[in-house]
């Protein structure tokens, strides 16, 4: 390829990767649903979106990129969540699930496709993996209960490196049998030892850079990225795919060992991971030839059906047997086994090598894997949410807002949201504010809520929206950043006074509620002079002098008016309004409700 073609190919790949993820976010679907067909189409229609032509050794870059993804996934794992039944189920899903799934895939591939036993075995071990890059977005979409989320997240994250190691073992068995060489069956345990050693080396390097040298912010993030890449590359130089083990061990250790002060948010690292995921899926799917897909399409669909309807439910049933995991939870775990980036990357890596060695049928490994990835992702993406609801393990679509603050106007707002049909939770720091909340009959969050929320591994279970309404604008602004990772939904804060002297309030994140005319000081002042919150059906005309603050949709979803977003209510919605102060003779502190 010429220099211009390489530049065009790289630029187009990046644009497609980012554009596909933006489109997926607008459509509210997992990004893989868009990335895979876009990459496949780009590979079919152009000659420049071809990773094998753009870079000298694409497989090596794929291995390092997957290591970065798994390190980031490891940072989000907390071993304390692996207690009791959760640990038992995850262990069985891996220890029993890997051989059952691999054996079933081997038999199905051998029966459905005209390929040698070696190729069927290779496909079998490739398809045991799932992965956080695909499981996470699907769980965000399905919104299951926390125990189910924890089980599936741990399984997907741990099974990826183990599946990669097994793939490397089977690959070397095939190669050595082709070359008529003996195979050392201790290779699996040797690979584990190399990966664990690399993980310890990674922890040591990060201890030096993050703890001893006290690198933080951008330099700390760059030190993490450099360490993961260096350690993973070194391990892969010793034994193939051992860098994946090293990456995830490093991530889990760094996130959980005392002494490492990991930030709650890692915006640069998260951005890198998202870009890497997009680039990998576009590049790998672009390398799949349409002719190769057409020749294996129908039997691959049969394979997907068997994996979804038979193999995975059996694995889930066996893994949860004898535990207190309920029937609905077992069924949903049995309905969630999408294949992701590790399956795609190992298929691309090993199939190319086996084709070069002249193994018959090796050219079918990548298209079969590609179709299984597309099929499983589509099935689970389209059905995960309704299945979770039907099985009773999905969270309700009805919002559960958390209001942080204890001023009288905040409590009055909480009463109004409750009158609109929402299950409202409140938290405040001062004892008198907490007493005021209890006296109002509103549920008070227990414990040091913000201390819990600022833990990057903690979640505020059941909370779908956070409204930061304290008297401290800087606290609202800072909390809007650190609380975001702890809830399953958006975070909003009341606006600071114009021209205020807060240190951070005007600058940090979180949606700013209501608009420039309804900042905290204005709301407090108007409420003190008698203005009250009013709840009324959207089908009624808007009373004069009332301002729209929130729309509660018919299904219970809460949509606030913000500085950048106006709500468009439907007739069956409920509105929460701020009414004008009544005349002194009619003023009543308890005047709120449907009007």
Coordinates of C-alpha atoms in Angstrom, one line a residue:
X1 CA 0.0 0.0 0.0
X2 CA 1.1 3.5 -0.7
X3 CA 1.6 6.1 2.0
X4 CA -1.6 7.9 1.0
X5 CA -3.6 4.6 1.2
X6 CA -2.2 3.9 4.6
X7 CA -3.1 7.3 5.8
X8 CA -6.6 7.0 4.4
X9 CA -7.0 3.5 5.9
X10 CA -5.9 4.5 9.4
X11 CA -8.1 7.7 9.3
X12 CA -11.1 5.8 8.0
X13 CA -10.7 3.1 10.6
X14 CA -10.6 5.6 13.4
X15 CA -13.6 7.6 12.1
X16 CA -15.7 4.4 11.7
X17 CA -14.7 3.2 15.2
X18 CA -15.7 6.4 16.9
X19 CA -18.7 7.1 14.6
X20 CA -20.1 3.7 15.2
X21 CA -19.9 4.1 19.0
X22 CA -21.6 7.6 18.8
X23 CA -24.4 6.1 16.6
X24 CA -24.9 3.2 19.1
X25 CA -25.2 5.6 22.0
X26 CA -27.8 7.6 20.1
X27 CA -29.7 4.4 19.3
X28 CA -29.3 3.2 22.9
X29 CA -27.9 -0.2 21.8
X30 CA -24.6 -1.9 22.6
X31 CA -21.8 -0.6 20.4
X32 CA -21.0 -4.0 19.0
X33 CA -24.3 -4.1 17.1
X34 CA -23.0 -1.2 15.0
X35 CA -19.3 -1.9 15.0
X36 CA -19.4 -5.4 13.6
X37 CA -21.6 -4.7 10.5
X38 CA -19.8 -1.4 9.8
X39 CA -16.4 -3.0 9.9
X40 CA -17.5 -5.9 7.8
X41 CA -19.1 -3.6 5.2
X42 CA -16.0 -1.4 5.2
X43 CA -13.8 -4.4 4.5
X44 CA -16.0 -5.6 1.7
X45 CA -16.3 -2.2 0.0
X46 CA -12.8 -0.8 0.4
X47 CA -9.2 -1.9 0.0
X48 CA -7.8 0.3 2.7
X49 CA -9.6 -0.8 5.9
X50 CA -7.5 -3.9 6.1
X51 CA -5.4 -4.4 9.2
X52 CA -3.1 -6.9 7.7
X53 CA -2.1 -4.3 5.1
X54 CA -2.0 -1.3 7.4
X55 CA 0.4 -2.7 10.1
X56 CA 3.3 -5.2 9.8
X57 CA 2.1 -7.5 12.6
X58 CA -1.6 -6.9 13.5
X59 CA -1.9 -10.0 15.8
X60 CA 0.8 -8.6 18.1
X61 CA -1.0 -5.3 18.4
X62 CA -4.3 -7.1 19.0
X63 CA -2.7 -9.0 21.9
X64 CA -1.4 -5.8 23.6
X65 CA -4.7 -4.0 23.0
X66 CA -6.7 -6.8 24.6
X67 CA -4.3 -6.7 27.6
X68 CA -5.1 -3.0 28.1
X69 CA -8.8 -3.8 28.0
X70 CA -8.5 -6.6 30.6
X71 CA -6.3 -4.4 32.9
X72 CA -9.1 -1.8 32.9
X73 CA -11.7 -4.5 33.6
X74 CA -9.5 -5.8 36.4
X75 CA -9.5 -2.4 38.0
X76 CA -13.3 -2.6 38.4
X77 CA -13.3 -6.0 40.2
X78 CA -13.6 -6.2 44.0
X79 CA -12.8 -9.7 45.5
X80 CA -14.9 -8.8 48.5
X81 CA -17.9 -9.1 46.2
X82 CA -16.9 -12.7 45.5
X83 CA -18.4 -14.1 48.7
X84 CA -20.5 -17.1 49.4
X85 CA -22.8 -18.2 46.6
X86 CA -21.5 -15.6 44.2
X87 CA -18.0 -17.1 44.4
X88 CA -19.3 -20.7 44.1
X89 CA -21.3 -19.9 41.0
X90 CA -18.5 -18.0 39.3
X91 CA -16.0 -20.7 40.0
X92 CA -18.3 -23.4 38.5
X93 CA -19.1 -21.3 35.5
X94 CA -15.4 -21.3 34.8
X95 CA -14.2 -24.7 36.0
X96 CA -17.3 -26.6 34.6
X97 CA -18.4 -24.1 31.9
X98 CA -15.1 -24.1 30.0
X99 CA -14.8 -27.8 29.3
X100 CA -18.6 -28.3 28.8
X101 CA -18.8 -25.4 26.3
X102 CA -15.6 -26.3 24.5
X103 CA -16.7 -29.9 24.2
X104 CA -20.1 -29.0 23.0
X105 CA -18.7 -26.5 20.4
X106 CA -16.2 -29.1 19.2
X107 CA -18.9 -31.7 18.6
X108 CA -21.3 -29.2 17.0
X109 CA -18.6 -27.8 14.7
X110 CA -17.4 -31.2 13.7
X111 CA -21.0 -32.2 12.9
X112 CA -22.1 -29.0 11.1
X113 CA -18.9 -28.1 9.1
X114 CA -16.6 -30.0 6.9
X115 CA -13.5 -29.4 8.9
X116 CA -10.8 -31.6 10.5
X117 CA -10.9 -32.4 14.2
X118 CA -8.1 -30.0 14.9
X119 CA -10.0 -27.1 13.4
X120 CA -13.1 -28.1 15.4
X121 CA -11.1 -28.2 18.6
X122 CA -9.6 -24.8 17.8
X123 CA -13.0 -23.2 17.3
X124 CA -14.3 -25.0 20.4
X125 CA -11.8 -23.3 22.8
X126 CA -12.1 -20.0 21.0
X127 CA -15.9 -19.9 21.7
X128 CA -15.7 -20.5 25.4
X129 CA -14.8 -16.8 26.1
X130 CA -17.2 -14.0 26.7
X131 CA -15.6 -10.8 28.0
X132 CA -16.3 -7.5 29.8
X133 CA -16.4 -5.4 26.6
X134 CA -19.6 -7.1 25.5
X135 CA -21.1 -8.3 28.8
X136 CA -20.9 -4.9 30.4
X137 CA -22.9 -2.9 27.8
X138 CA -25.5 -5.7 27.6
X139 CA -25.9 -5.7 31.4
X140 CA -26.2 -1.9 31.4
X141 CA -29.0 -2.3 28.9
X142 CA -30.7 -5.2 30.7
X143 CA -30.2 -3.7 34.2
X144 CA -30.4 -7.0 36.2
X145 CA -30.2 -7.2 40.0
X146 CA -26.8 -6.7 41.5
X147 CA -25.9 -10.4 42.3
X148 CA -26.6 -11.4 38.7
X149 CA -24.5 -8.5 37.4
X150 CA -21.6 -9.4 39.7
X151 CA -21.7 -13.1 38.7
X152 CA -21.7 -12.3 34.9
X153 CA -19.1 -9.5 35.2
X154 CA -16.7 -11.7 37.1
X155 CA -17.2 -14.7 34.8
X156 CA -16.7 -12.6 31.7
X157 CA -13.6 -10.9 33.0
X158 CA -11.9 -14.1 34.3
X159 CA -12.8 -16.4 31.5
X160 CA -11.1 -14.2 28.8
X161 CA -7.5 -14.7 29.8
X162 CA -8.1 -18.4 30.6
X163 CA -9.7 -18.9 27.2
X164 CA -6.8 -17.1 25.5
X165 CA -4.4 -19.4 27.3
X166 CA -6.4 -22.5 26.3
X167 CA -6.5 -21.3 22.7
X168 CA -2.7 -20.9 22.7
X169 CA -2.3 -24.4 24.2
X170 CA -4.6 -26.0 21.5
X171 CA -2.8 -24.0 18.8
X172 CA 0.6 -25.3 19.8
X173 CA -0.7 -28.9 20.0
X174 CA -2.0 -28.6 16.4
X175 CA 1.2 -27.0 15.2
X176 CA 3.5 -29.6 16.9
X177 CA 1.3 -32.4 15.6
X178 CA 1.6 -30.9 12.1
X179 CA 5.4 -30.7 12.5
X180 CA 5.4 -34.2 14.1
X181 CA 6.9 -32.9 17.3
X182 CA 6.0 -33.8 20.9
X183 CA 4.0 -31.5 23.1
X184 CA 4.7 -30.6 26.7
X185 CA 1.4 -30.9 28.6
X186 CA 2.8 -28.7 31.3
X187 CA 2.5 -25.8 29.0
X188 CA -0.9 -24.6 30.5
X189 CA 0.6 -24.5 34.0
X190 CA 3.7 -22.9 32.7
X191 CA 1.6 -20.2 31.0
X192 CA -0.2 -19.5 34.2
X193 CA 3.1 -19.2 36.0
X194 CA 4.5 -16.8 33.4
X195 CA 1.3 -14.7 33.6
X196 CA 1.2 -14.6 37.4
X197 CA 4.9 -13.6 37.5
X198 CA 4.3 -10.9 34.9
X199 CA 1.3 -9.7 37.1
X200 CA 3.6 -9.4 40.1
X201 CA 6.1 -7.5 38.1
X202 CA 3.4 -5.1 36.9
X203 CA 2.2 -4.6 40.5
X204 CA 5.8 -3.8 41.5
X205 CA 6.3 -1.3 38.7
X206 CA 3.1 0.5 39.5
X207 CA 4.0 0.5 43.2
X208 CA 7.2 2.3 42.3
X209 CA 5.5 4.8 40.0
X210 CA 2.2 5.4 41.7
X211 CA 3.2 5.0 45.3
X212 CA 6.9 5.8 45.7
X213 CA 7.2 8.4 43.0
X214 CA 3.7 9.6 43.7
X215 CA 2.8 10.1 40.0
X216 CA -0.8 11.1 39.7
X217 CA -3.2 12.5 37.0
X218 CA -1.9 12.3 33.5
X219 CA 1.6 10.9 34.4
X220 CA 0.0 8.3 36.6
X221 CA -2.3 7.2 33.8
X222 CA 0.6 7.0 31.4
X223 CA 2.6 5.0 33.8
X224 CA -0.2 2.5 34.1
X225 CA -0.6 2.2 30.3
X226 CA 3.2 1.8 29.8
X227 CA 3.4 -0.8 32.6
X228 CA 0.6 -2.9 31.2
X229 CA 1.9 -2.8 27.6
X230 CA 5.5 -3.6 28.7
X231 CA 4.6 -6.4 31.1
X232 CA 2.1 -8.0 28.6
X233 CA 4.6 -7.8 25.7
X234 CA 7.3 -9.4 27.9
X235 CA 5.1 -12.2 28.9
X236 CA 3.9 -12.8 25.3
X237 CA 7.6 -13.0 24.2
X238 CA 8.0 -15.9 26.7
X239 CA 4.8 -17.7 26.0
X240 CA 1.8 -16.7 23.8
X241 CA -1.2 -15.0 25.4
X242 CA 0.3 -15.0 28.9
X243 CA 0.2 -11.2 28.8
X244 CA -3.6 -11.4 29.2
X245 CA -3.1 -13.1 32.6
X246 CA -0.5 -10.6 33.6
X247 CA -2.8 -7.7 32.7
X248 CA -5.8 -8.8 34.6
X249 CA -3.8 -9.8 37.7
X250 CA -2.1 -6.4 37.7
X251 CA -5.5 -4.6 37.4
X252 CA -7.2 -6.6 40.3
X253 CA -4.1 -6.2 42.6
X254 CA -3.7 -2.5 42.0
X255 CA -7.4 -1.8 42.6
X256 CA -7.5 -3.8 45.8
X257 CA -4.1 -3.7 47.6
X258 CA -3.8 -1.1 50.3
X259 CA -1.4 1.7 49.4
X260 CA -2.7 2.3 45.8
X261 CA -4.8 5.4 45.7
X262 CA -6.7 4.8 42.5
X263 CA -9.1 7.6 41.4
X264 CA -12.8 7.1 41.2
X265 CA -12.8 8.2 37.5
X266 CA -10.1 7.5 34.9
X267 CA -11.3 9.6 32.0
X268 CA -8.2 9.3 29.9
X269 CA -7.8 5.6 30.4
X270 CA -11.5 5.0 29.8
X271 CA -11.3 7.0 26.6
X272 CA -8.3 4.9 25.5
X273 CA -10.1 1.6 26.2
X274 CA -13.2 2.7 24.3
X275 CA -11.1 3.7 21.3
X276 CA -9.2 0.4 21.4
X277 CA -12.4 -1.6 21.5
X278 CA -13.8 0.3 18.5
X279 CA -10.6 0.0 16.5
X280 CA -10.3 -3.8 17.2
X281 CA -13.8 -4.6 16.2
X282 CA -13.7 -2.5 13.1
X283 CA -10.4 -4.0 12.1
X284 CA -11.1 -7.6 12.8
X285 CA -14.6 -7.6 11.2
X286 CA -13.1 -5.9 8.2
X287 CA -10.7 -8.8 7.7
X288 CA -13.6 -11.2 7.2
X289 CA -14.3 -11.9 3.6
X290 CA -18.0 -11.9 2.4
X291 CA -17.4 -15.1 0.4
X292 CA -16.0 -16.9 3.5
X293 CA -19.1 -15.8 5.5
X294 CA -21.6 -17.0 2.9
X295 CA -20.1 -20.5 2.8
X296 CA -20.7 -21.1 6.5
X297 CA -23.7 -18.9 7.1
X298 CA -26.5 -21.5 7.7
X299 CA -24.5 -24.0 9.8
X300 CA -23.2 -21.1 11.9
X301 CA -26.8 -20.0 12.6
X302 CA -27.5 -23.5 13.8
X303 CA -24.4 -23.3 16.0
X304 CA -25.6 -20.0 17.5
X305 CA -29.1 -21.5 18.3
X306 CA -27.5 -24.5 20.0
X307 CA -25.2 -22.4 22.1
X308 CA -28.0 -20.0 23.1
X309 CA -30.8 -22.5 23.7
X310 CA -29.0 -25.6 24.9
X311 CA -25.3 -25.3 25.9
X312 CA -25.4 -22.1 28.0
X313 CA -28.6 -23.0 29.9
X314 CA -27.1 -26.4 30.8
X315 CA -23.9 -24.7 32.0
X316 CA -25.9 -22.2 34.1
X317 CA -28.1 -25.0 35.6
X318 CA -25.2 -27.1 36.6
X319 CA -23.2 -24.1 38.0
X320 CA -26.0 -22.8 40.2
X321 CA -27.1 -26.3 41.5
X322 CA -27.3 -26.5 45.2
X323 CA -27.0 -22.7 45.8
X324 CA -29.5 -20.1 46.9
X325 CA -29.4 -18.5 43.4
X326 CA -33.1 -18.3 42.5
X327 CA -34.7 -19.8 39.4
X328 CA -35.0 -16.4 37.7
X329 CA -31.4 -15.6 38.4
X330 CA -30.3 -19.0 37.1
X331 CA -32.3 -18.6 34.0
X332 CA -31.0 -15.1 33.2
X333 CA -27.4 -16.3 33.8
X334 CA -28.2 -19.0 31.3
X335 CA -29.4 -16.4 28.9
X336 CA -26.2 -14.3 28.8
X337 CA -23.1 -15.6 27.1
X338 CA -22.2 -13.3 24.2
X339 CA -18.8 -13.7 22.5
X340 CA -16.6 -10.6 22.3
X341 CA -13.2 -9.2 21.5
X342 CA -11.1 -12.0 22.9
X343 CA -12.9 -14.6 20.7
X344 CA -12.4 -12.3 17.7
X345 CA -8.8 -11.6 18.4
X346 CA -7.8 -15.2 19.1
X347 CA -9.6 -16.4 16.0
X348 CA -7.9 -13.8 13.8
X349 CA -4.5 -14.7 15.3
X350 CA -4.6 -18.4 15.2
X351 CA -6.5 -18.9 12.0
X352 CA -4.0 -16.8 10.0
X353 CA -1.1 -18.9 11.4
X354 CA -2.9 -22.2 10.7
X355 CA -3.8 -21.1 7.2
X356 CA -0.1 -20.3 6.6
X357 CA 0.8 -23.8 7.8
X358 CA -1.5 -25.3 5.3
X359 CA -4.1 -26.8 7.7
X360 CA -7.2 -27.8 5.8
X361 CA -10.3 -25.9 6.9
X362 CA -8.4 -23.3 9.0
X363 CA -9.8 -20.5 6.8
X364 CA -13.2 -21.2 8.3
X365 CA -12.2 -20.4 11.9
X366 CA -12.5 -16.6 11.6
X367 CA -15.8 -16.4 9.6
X368 CA -17.5 -19.0 11.9
X369 CA -16.3 -17.1 15.0
X370 CA -17.4 -13.8 13.5
X371 CA -20.9 -15.1 12.8
X372 CA -21.2 -16.5 16.4
X373 CA -20.1 -13.2 17.8
X374 CA -22.7 -11.3 15.6
X375 CA -25.4 -13.9 16.3
X376 CA -25.0 -14.0 20.1
X377 CA -24.7 -10.3 20.5
X378 CA -27.8 -9.7 18.5
X379 CA -29.8 -12.3 20.3
X380 CA -28.9 -11.1 23.7
X381 CA -29.0 -7.4 22.9
X382 CA -32.6 -7.7 21.6
X383 CA -33.8 -9.9 24.3
X384 CA -31.8 -9.2 27.5
X385 CA -34.1 -6.5 28.9
X386 CA -37.4 -8.2 28.3
X387 CA -36.1 -11.5 29.5
X388 CA -34.7 -9.9 32.7
X389 CA -38.1 -8.3 33.4
X390 CA -40.0 -11.5 32.6
X391 CA -37.8 -13.5 34.9
X392 CA -38.2 -11.0 37.7
X393 CA -34.5 -10.1 37.9
X394 CA -34.6 -6.8 36.0
X395 CA -34.8 -3.5 37.8
X396 CA -37.9 -1.5 37.3
X397 CA -37.8 1.3 34.7
X398 CA -39.3 3.5 37.3
X399 CA -36.7 6.0 38.6
X400 CA -35.6 6.0 42.2
X401 CA -34.0 9.5 42.7
X402 CA -31.6 10.2 45.5
X403 CA -31.8 13.8 46.7
X404 CA -28.7 15.0 48.6
X405 CA -29.4 17.9 50.8
X406 CA -31.6 18.8 53.8
X407 CA -32.8 22.3 53.3
X408 CA -36.6 22.9 53.6
X409 CA -37.0 23.5 49.8
X410 CA -35.2 20.2 49.1
X411 CA -37.5 18.3 51.4
X412 CA -40.5 20.0 49.8
X413 CA -39.2 18.9 46.4
X414 CA -38.8 15.4 47.6
X415 CA -42.4 15.3 48.8
X416 CA -43.5 16.5 45.4
X417 CA -41.5 13.8 43.6
X418 CA -43.0 11.3 45.9
X419 CA -46.5 12.6 45.2
X420 CA -45.7 12.1 41.5
X421 CA -45.3 8.4 42.1
X422 CA -41.6 8.0 42.6
X423 CA -39.8 6.1 45.4
X424 CA -37.6 8.9 46.8
X425 CA -34.5 8.5 48.9
X426 CA -32.7 11.4 50.7
X427 CA -29.3 11.9 52.4
X428 CA -27.9 14.8 54.4
X429 CA -24.9 15.3 56.5
X430 CA -26.0 17.5 59.4
X431 CA -28.0 15.9 62.2
X432 CA -30.7 18.6 62.1
X433 CA -31.2 18.0 58.4
X434 CA -31.4 14.3 58.9
X435 CA -34.0 14.8 61.6
X436 CA -36.0 17.1 59.3
X437 CA -36.0 14.4 56.6
X438 CA -37.2 11.7 59.1
X439 CA -40.0 14.1 60.3
X440 CA -41.1 14.6 56.7
X441 CA -41.6 10.8 56.4
X442 CA -39.0 10.4 53.6
X443 CA -36.7 7.4 53.5
X444 CA -33.2 8.4 54.7
X445 CA -30.2 6.7 53.2
X446 CA -28.1 5.0 55.9
X447 CA -24.4 5.4 56.7
X448 CA -21.8 7.7 55.2
X449 CA -23.4 7.8 51.8
X450 CA -20.8 10.0 50.1
X451 CA -17.9 7.9 51.5
X452 CA -19.5 4.9 49.9
X453 CA -20.2 6.7 46.7
X454 CA -16.7 7.9 46.2
X455 CA -15.4 4.3 46.4
X456 CA -14.8 3.4 42.7
X457 CA -15.8 -0.2 43.3
X458 CA -19.0 0.6 45.3
X459 CA -22.5 1.0 43.9
X460 CA -25.6 2.7 45.4
X461 CA -28.0 -0.2 44.8
X462 CA -31.3 0.8 43.4
X463 CA -30.5 4.5 42.9
X464 CA -31.2 5.5 39.3
X465 CA -30.7 9.3 39.5
X466 CA -28.8 11.5 41.9
X467 CA -29.9 15.1 42.5
X468 CA -27.2 17.1 44.4
X469 CA -28.9 20.0 46.1
X470 CA -26.8 20.9 49.2
X471 CA -26.1 24.4 50.3
X472 CA -22.4 24.0 49.2
X473 CA -22.0 24.6 45.5
X474 CA -18.5 23.2 45.5
X475 CA -19.6 20.0 47.2
X476 CA -22.4 19.6 44.6
X477 CA -19.9 20.1 41.8
X478 CA -17.2 17.7 43.1
X479 CA -19.8 15.1 44.1
X480 CA -21.3 15.2 40.6
X481 CA -18.0 13.8 39.3
X482 CA -17.2 11.1 41.9
X483 CA -20.8 9.8 42.4
X484 CA -21.3 9.1 38.7
X485 CA -19.7 5.7 38.8
X486 CA -21.7 4.5 41.8
X487 CA -25.2 4.7 40.4
X488 CA -27.1 3.3 37.4
X489 CA -28.1 6.6 35.9
X490 CA -27.4 10.3 35.5
X491 CA -26.2 12.8 38.1
X492 CA -27.5 16.3 38.2
X493 CA -26.7 19.3 40.5
X494 CA -28.4 22.5 41.2
X495 CA -26.7 25.5 39.6
X496 CA -24.4 27.9 41.6
X497 CA -25.2 31.5 41.9
X498 CA -24.0 33.6 38.9
X499 CA -20.6 35.3 39.7
X500 CA -20.1 33.2 42.8
X501 CA -16.7 32.7 44.3
X502 CA -16.8 28.9 44.5
X503 CA -13.5 27.1 43.7
X504 CA -14.8 24.5 41.4
X505 CA -18.6 24.9 41.1
X506 CA -18.8 26.6 37.7
X507 CA -16.4 24.2 36.0
X508 CA -17.0 20.5 36.8
X509 CA -19.4 18.0 35.4
X510 CA -22.9 16.8 36.1
X511 CA -26.0 18.2 34.4
X512 CA -27.0 21.5 35.8
X513 CA -30.7 21.5 36.7
X514 CA -33.4 23.9 35.6
X515 CA -31.7 26.8 34.0
X516 CA -29.8 30.0 34.7
X517 CA -32.7 31.7 36.4
X518 CA -33.3 28.8 38.9
X519 CA -30.0 28.5 40.7
X520 CA -29.7 27.3 44.3
X521 CA -29.9 30.7 45.9
X522 CA -33.0 31.7 43.8
X523 CA -34.8 28.5 44.6
X524 CA -34.1 28.9 48.3
X525 CA -35.1 32.5 48.3
X526 CA -38.4 31.9 46.3
X527 CA -39.3 28.9 48.5
X528 CA -38.6 31.0 51.6
X529 CA -41.0 33.7 50.3
X530 CA -43.8 31.1 49.8
X531 CA -43.3 29.5 46.4
X532 CA -44.2 25.8 46.4
X533 CA -43.7 22.8 44.1
X534 CA -46.9 21.7 42.4
X535 CA -47.6 18.2 40.9
X536 CA -50.2 18.0 38.1
X537 CA -51.1 16.0 35.0
X538 CA -49.4 17.0 31.8
X539 CA -52.8 17.0 30.1
X540 CA -53.9 20.0 32.2
X541 CA -53.0 23.5 30.9
X542 CA -49.8 24.9 32.5
X543 CA -51.0 27.5 35.1
X544 CA -49.7 31.0 34.7
X545 CA -46.5 31.8 36.5
X546 CA -45.5 28.2 37.0
X547 CA -42.1 26.8 35.7
X548 CA -41.6 23.2 34.6
X549 CA -38.8 21.4 36.6
X550 CA -39.4 17.7 36.1
X551 CA -41.4 15.4 33.9
X552 CA -42.3 12.0 35.3
X553 CA -43.1 9.7 32.4
X554 CA -46.0 7.3 32.4
X555 CA -43.6 4.4 33.0
X556 CA -42.0 6.2 36.0
X557 CA -38.9 7.6 34.4
X558 CA -37.8 10.9 35.7
X559 CA -36.6 13.6 33.2
X560 CA -35.5 16.9 34.6
X561 CA -35.2 20.2 32.8
X562 CA -31.6 21.2 32.5
X563 CA -29.6 24.1 31.2
X564 CA -29.2 22.3 27.9
X565 CA -32.3 20.1 27.7
X566 CA -36.0 20.9 27.7
X567 CA -38.5 18.2 28.5
X568 CA -41.3 17.5 26.1
X569 CA -44.2 16.0 28.1
X570 CA -46.9 13.8 26.7
X571 CA -50.5 13.9 27.9
X572 CA -50.1 10.8 30.1
X573 CA -47.1 12.2 31.9
X574 CA -46.9 14.0 35.3
X575 CA -45.3 17.4 35.8
X576 CA -43.5 18.8 38.8
X577 CA -43.7 22.6 38.6
X578 CA -42.5 25.5 40.7
X579 CA -45.4 27.8 41.4
X580 CA -45.4 31.4 42.3
X581 CA -45.7 32.5 45.9
X582 CA -49.4 32.7 46.9
X583 CA -51.0 35.7 48.5
X584 CA -50.1 36.0 52.2
X585 CA -53.7 35.1 53.3
X586 CA -53.6 31.8 51.3
X587 CA -50.0 30.9 52.0
X588 CA -49.5 27.4 53.5
X589 CA -46.3 25.6 54.1
X590 CA -47.9 22.3 53.3
X591 CA -49.4 23.4 50.0
X592 CA -48.2 20.9 47.5
X593 CA -49.9 18.1 45.6
X594 CA -52.0 17.6 42.6
X595 CA -53.4 20.9 41.7

